[in-house]
Every structure is written in C-alpha cells, then in structure tokens.
Coordinates of C-alpha atoms in Angstrom, one line a residue:
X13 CA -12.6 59.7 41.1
X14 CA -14.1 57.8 44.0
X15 CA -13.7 54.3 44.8
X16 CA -17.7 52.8 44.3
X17 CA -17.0 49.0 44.7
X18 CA -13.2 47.4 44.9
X19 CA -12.4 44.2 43.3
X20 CA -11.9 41.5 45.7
X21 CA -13.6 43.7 48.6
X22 CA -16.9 42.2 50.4
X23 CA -20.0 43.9 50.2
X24 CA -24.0 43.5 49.7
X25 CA -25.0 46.9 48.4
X26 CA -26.2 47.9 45.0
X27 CA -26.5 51.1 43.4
X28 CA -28.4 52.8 41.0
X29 CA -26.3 55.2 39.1
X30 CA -29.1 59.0 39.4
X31 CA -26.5 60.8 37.4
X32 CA -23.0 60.5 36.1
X33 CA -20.5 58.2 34.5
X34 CA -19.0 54.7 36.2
X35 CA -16.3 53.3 35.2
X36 CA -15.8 49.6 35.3
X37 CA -12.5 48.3 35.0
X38 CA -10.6 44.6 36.2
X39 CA -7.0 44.2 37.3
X40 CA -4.5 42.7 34.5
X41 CA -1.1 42.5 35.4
X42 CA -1.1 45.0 38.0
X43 CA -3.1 47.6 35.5
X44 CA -6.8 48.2 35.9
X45 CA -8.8 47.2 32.3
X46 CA -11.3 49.3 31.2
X47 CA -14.4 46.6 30.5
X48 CA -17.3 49.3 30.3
X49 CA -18.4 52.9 31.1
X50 CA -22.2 52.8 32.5
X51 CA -24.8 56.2 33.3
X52 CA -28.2 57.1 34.3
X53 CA -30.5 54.5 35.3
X54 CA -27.6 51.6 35.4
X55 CA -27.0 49.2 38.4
X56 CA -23.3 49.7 40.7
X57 CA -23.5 45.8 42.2
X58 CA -24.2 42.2 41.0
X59 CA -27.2 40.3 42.0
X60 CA -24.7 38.2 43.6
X61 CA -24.8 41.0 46.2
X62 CA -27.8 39.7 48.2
X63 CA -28.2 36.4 47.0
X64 CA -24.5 35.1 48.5
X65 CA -23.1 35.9 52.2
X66 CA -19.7 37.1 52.2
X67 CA -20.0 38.2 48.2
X68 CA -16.7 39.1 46.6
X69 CA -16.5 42.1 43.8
X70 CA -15.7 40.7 41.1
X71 CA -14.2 44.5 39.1
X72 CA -13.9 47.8 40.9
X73 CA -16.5 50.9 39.6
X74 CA -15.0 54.5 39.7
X75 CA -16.9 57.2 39.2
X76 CA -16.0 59.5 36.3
X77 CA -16.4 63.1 37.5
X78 CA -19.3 63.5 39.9
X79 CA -22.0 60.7 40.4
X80 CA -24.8 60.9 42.0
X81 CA -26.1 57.3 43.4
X82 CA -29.2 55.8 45.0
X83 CA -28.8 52.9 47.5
X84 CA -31.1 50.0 46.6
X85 CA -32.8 48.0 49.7
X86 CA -30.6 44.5 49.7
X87 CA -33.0 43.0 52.2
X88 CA -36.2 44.0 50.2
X89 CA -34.6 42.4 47.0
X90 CA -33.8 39.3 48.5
X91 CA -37.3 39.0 50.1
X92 CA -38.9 39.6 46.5
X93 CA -35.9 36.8 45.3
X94 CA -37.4 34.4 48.0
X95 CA -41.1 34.5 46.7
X96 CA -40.1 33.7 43.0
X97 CA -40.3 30.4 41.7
X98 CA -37.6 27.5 41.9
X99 CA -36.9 27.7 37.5
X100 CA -37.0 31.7 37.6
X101 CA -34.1 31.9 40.9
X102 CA -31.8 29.7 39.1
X103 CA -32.2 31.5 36.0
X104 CA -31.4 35.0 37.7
X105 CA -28.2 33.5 39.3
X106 CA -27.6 31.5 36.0
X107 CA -27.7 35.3 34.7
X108 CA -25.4 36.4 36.9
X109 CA -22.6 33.6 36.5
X110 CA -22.6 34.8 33.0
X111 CA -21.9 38.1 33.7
X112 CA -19.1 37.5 36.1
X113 CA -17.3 34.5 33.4
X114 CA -17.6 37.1 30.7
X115 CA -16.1 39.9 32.8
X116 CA -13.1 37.3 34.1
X117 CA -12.9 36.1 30.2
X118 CA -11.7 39.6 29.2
X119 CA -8.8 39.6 31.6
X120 CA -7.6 36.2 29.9
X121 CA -7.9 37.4 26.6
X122 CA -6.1 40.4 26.8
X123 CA -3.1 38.6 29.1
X124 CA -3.5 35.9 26.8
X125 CA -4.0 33.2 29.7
X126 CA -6.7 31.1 27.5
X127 CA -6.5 28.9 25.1
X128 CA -9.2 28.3 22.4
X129 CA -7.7 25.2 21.5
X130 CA -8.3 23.9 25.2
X131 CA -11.5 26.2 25.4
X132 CA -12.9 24.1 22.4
X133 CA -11.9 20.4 23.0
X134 CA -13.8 17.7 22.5
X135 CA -16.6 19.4 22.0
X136 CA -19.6 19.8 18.9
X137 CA -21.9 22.0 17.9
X138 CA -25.3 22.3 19.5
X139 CA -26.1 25.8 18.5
X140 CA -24.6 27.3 15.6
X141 CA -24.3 31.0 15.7
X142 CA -26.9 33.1 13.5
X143 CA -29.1 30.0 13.0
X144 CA -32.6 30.3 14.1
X145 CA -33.7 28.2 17.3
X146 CA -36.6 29.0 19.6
X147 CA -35.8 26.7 22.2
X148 CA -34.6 27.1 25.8
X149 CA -32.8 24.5 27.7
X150 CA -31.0 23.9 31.0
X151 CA -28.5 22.1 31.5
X152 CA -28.3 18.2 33.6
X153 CA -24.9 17.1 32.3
X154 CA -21.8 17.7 30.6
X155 CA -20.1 20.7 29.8
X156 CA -21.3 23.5 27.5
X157 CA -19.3 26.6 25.8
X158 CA -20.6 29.7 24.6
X159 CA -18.7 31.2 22.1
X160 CA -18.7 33.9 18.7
X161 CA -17.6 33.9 15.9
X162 CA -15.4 37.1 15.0
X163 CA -13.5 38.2 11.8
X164 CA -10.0 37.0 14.0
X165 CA -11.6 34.0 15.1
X166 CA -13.6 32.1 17.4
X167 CA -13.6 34.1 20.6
X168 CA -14.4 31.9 23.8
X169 CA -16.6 33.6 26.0
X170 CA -18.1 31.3 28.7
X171 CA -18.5 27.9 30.1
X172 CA -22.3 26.5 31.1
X173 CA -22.5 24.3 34.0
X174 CA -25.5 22.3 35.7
X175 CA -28.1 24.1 36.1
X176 CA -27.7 27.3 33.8
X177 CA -29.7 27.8 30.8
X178 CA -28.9 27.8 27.2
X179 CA -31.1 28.9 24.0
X180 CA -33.4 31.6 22.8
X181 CA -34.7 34.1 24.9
X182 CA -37.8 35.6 24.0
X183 CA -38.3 38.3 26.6
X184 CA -34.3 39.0 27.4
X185 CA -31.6 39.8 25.0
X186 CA -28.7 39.3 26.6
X187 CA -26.6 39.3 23.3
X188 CA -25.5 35.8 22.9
X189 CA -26.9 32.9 21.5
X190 CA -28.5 32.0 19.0
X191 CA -27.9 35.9 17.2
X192 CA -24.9 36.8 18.5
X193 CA -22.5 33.7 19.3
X194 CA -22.6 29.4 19.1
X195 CA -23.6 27.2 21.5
X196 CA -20.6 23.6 22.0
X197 CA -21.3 20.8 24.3
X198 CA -19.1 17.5 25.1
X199 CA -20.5 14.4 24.3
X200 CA -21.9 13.3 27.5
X201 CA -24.3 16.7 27.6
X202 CA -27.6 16.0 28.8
X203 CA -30.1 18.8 28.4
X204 CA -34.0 19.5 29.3
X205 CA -36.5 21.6 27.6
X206 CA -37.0 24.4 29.5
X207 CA -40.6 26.9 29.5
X208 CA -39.7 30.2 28.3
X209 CA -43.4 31.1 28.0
X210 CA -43.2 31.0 31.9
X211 CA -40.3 32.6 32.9
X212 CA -41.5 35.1 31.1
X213 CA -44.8 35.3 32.7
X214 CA -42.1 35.1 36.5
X215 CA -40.5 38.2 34.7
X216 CA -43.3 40.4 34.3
X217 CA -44.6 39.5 38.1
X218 CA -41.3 40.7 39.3
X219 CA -41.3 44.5 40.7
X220 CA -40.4 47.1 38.0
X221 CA -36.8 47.5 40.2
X222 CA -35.9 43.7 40.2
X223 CA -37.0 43.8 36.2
X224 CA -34.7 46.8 35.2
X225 CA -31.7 45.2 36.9
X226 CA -32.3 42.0 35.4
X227 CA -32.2 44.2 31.8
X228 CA -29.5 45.9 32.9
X229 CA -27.3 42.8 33.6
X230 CA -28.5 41.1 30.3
X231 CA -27.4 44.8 28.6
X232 CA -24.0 44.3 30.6
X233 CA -23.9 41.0 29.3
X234 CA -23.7 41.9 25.4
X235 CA -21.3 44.7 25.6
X236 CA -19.0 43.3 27.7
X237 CA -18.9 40.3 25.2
X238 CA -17.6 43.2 22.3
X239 CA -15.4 44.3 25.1
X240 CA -13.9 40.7 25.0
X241 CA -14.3 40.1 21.3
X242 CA -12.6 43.6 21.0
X243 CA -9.4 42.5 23.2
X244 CA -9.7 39.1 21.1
X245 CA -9.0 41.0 18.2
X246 CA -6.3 43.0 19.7
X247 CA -4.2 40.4 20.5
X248 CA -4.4 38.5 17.4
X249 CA -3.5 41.4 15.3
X250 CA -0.6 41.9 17.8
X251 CA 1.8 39.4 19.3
X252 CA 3.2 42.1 22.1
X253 CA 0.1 42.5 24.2
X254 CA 1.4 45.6 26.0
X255 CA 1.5 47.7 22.9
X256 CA -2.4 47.1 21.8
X257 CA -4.8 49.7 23.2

C-alpha cells in the first residue's frame, strides 16, 4: 500500500522492483487509472529521472502487498549516459518521450479529451501498419503520428517530434511500428535515414543495467499501448464513460 513515486512529485531515483507487485496508475477525473501492474526485475522511475533536473512523475507506483526494492545509482547512470554517443542519447530520451505520451494518451482516451479526427488531420500514410519496412528514420521536420489500427478503430497513440525516431527496430521491440501500429506524417515531413546497425552495436556497449531498463521501458511501451487501445475500445462500445471498467 505504500506510496513508491507520486504523480506530479519531483524526484531522481529509480528502482528496481527485488520482489513484489507495483502498481502503476494516472489520475482521471479525480480517480487514479490503473495503466499496468509490474514485478521482479522491472524498473520504479523513468530515464527522465537523471537525465532532467527538477523531473516531474509523470503516474504514481503503489506497491501491491509487500515489495521489496533496490535503489539504482542516479549519478552512475548519468555518467554511463554522458559517455554514449550523440545518435544513441537522443534515441534513449526519444524512448522515453514515448513512454510518457502513451501513458498521458490513456488518460485522454478514457475521459475522452482527444479527438482522432484532430489527431489525424492533414496527414498521410508513411508507414502502414503490418507492412514490412526495415528502415529507421529520425525525424528533421514536420509532424509525425503513431497510431493502430483496432477492431473499434484507429486508436491515436503518440505524436513524433524533431528529433525522435520512427521505423523498424531490429534489436528493441517496443511494440509499435511497423508490426503493431502505422506510422502518418504532414506534408512538410522531412526525415533522414537513420543506422540501426549502430545503435545497435551503442546498445550492446551499454552496461547490462542501463540495457535491461532500456528493455524494460520498450516492454512498458507495448503494453501500455493495449492498455490504451483497451480504454479505446471501452469507450466506443460505451457512450457513458463512467460505467465501462
């Protein structure tokens, strides 16, 4: 029942969950949302943690009956961070924008503050969902949307600026494109080709720590997209939000 991390609190530490069940839930309309229940061996903390001074929670973690946590070393993380290259740093904080959009995207589903309509505009397929595509890009201009395509409809799930990435992954499955959802850009998107071969080879320099809680938030990544896909449906199938579970 313990408080781990509060939304909207400040902090720099990251856990390691030893033993026991987290809970990871975000406020909607005065009501915390469940978005995921996490165990042994997952990470209490965004990368965001050490990489931004004055780092706001973005959801609150709650630990489900006893839960045993390890305190991971902030400063010795950022050092490692420091010593990567330019292209592998902005792909770990490109990472970890993701994560926090999709987490914030599940709150405006389920209130039903976002429009797909809006989500979509003026905007065209670059990456169709399910179609194979080995490339990697990052972005230089425009607007990009990631979204999947669902039974109830297109669910939108996040919003690619500057800088991010976009395509295949060969070493990281993060649950997304190309498999798992579609890739729409604006007219005016500018992209560049991006080598995967060596981020990969960045990846597997890293220290086995810094590697598992990349993993971990790629892993965070795909559920919590169900999670969203899952309110998605809920609210389609119902037109009284407060009465879907």
């Amino acid at each position: 029942g313990d408080t781990i991390v509060e939304e909207g609190k400040h902090g720099s530490w990251i856990w390691v969950i030893l033993e026991g069940i987290v809970e990871i839930t975000k406020e909607s309309l005065g009501d915390p949302l469940p978005i995921m229940r996490i165990s042994d061996g997952s990470f209490v903390g965004s990368m965001a943690s050490f990489l931004v001074q004055d780092n706001t929670r973005n959801a609150t973690a709650t630990a489900i009956g006893n839960a045993q946590l390890g305190v991971l070393d902030s400063q010795r993380l950022a050092q490692e961070y420091s010593r990567m290259s330019h292209e592998f740093r902005g792909f770990i904080i490109s990472l970890d924008r993701r994560l926090r959009q999709i987490t914030n995207r599940c709150v405006e589903i389920r209130n039903q503050t976002v429009n797909v309509d809006d989500f979509l505009k003026d905007k065209k397929p670059m990456i169709r969902q399910g179609n194979p595509e080995e490339r990697l890009f990052q972005i230089r201009q425009g607007q990009i949307s990631i979204v999947r395509q669902t039974d109830a409809g297109q669910v939108p799930l996040i919003h690619l600026q500057q800088g991010d990435f976009c395509g295949h992954l060969p070493f990281l499955d993060h649950g997304l494109e190309p498999d798992g959802a579609s890739v729409l850009a604006t007219d005016d998107f500018k992209v560049a080709p991006l080598n995967s071969e060596k981020l990969n080879q960045d990846f597997e320099r890293t220290s086995s720590m810094f590697r598992n809680i990349i993993q971990n938030v790629a892993a965070c990544i795909a559920a919590t997209a169900v999670v969203a896909c899952s309110y998605f449906e809920d609210v389609a199938l119902s037109p009284d939000v407060n009465n879907t579970t």
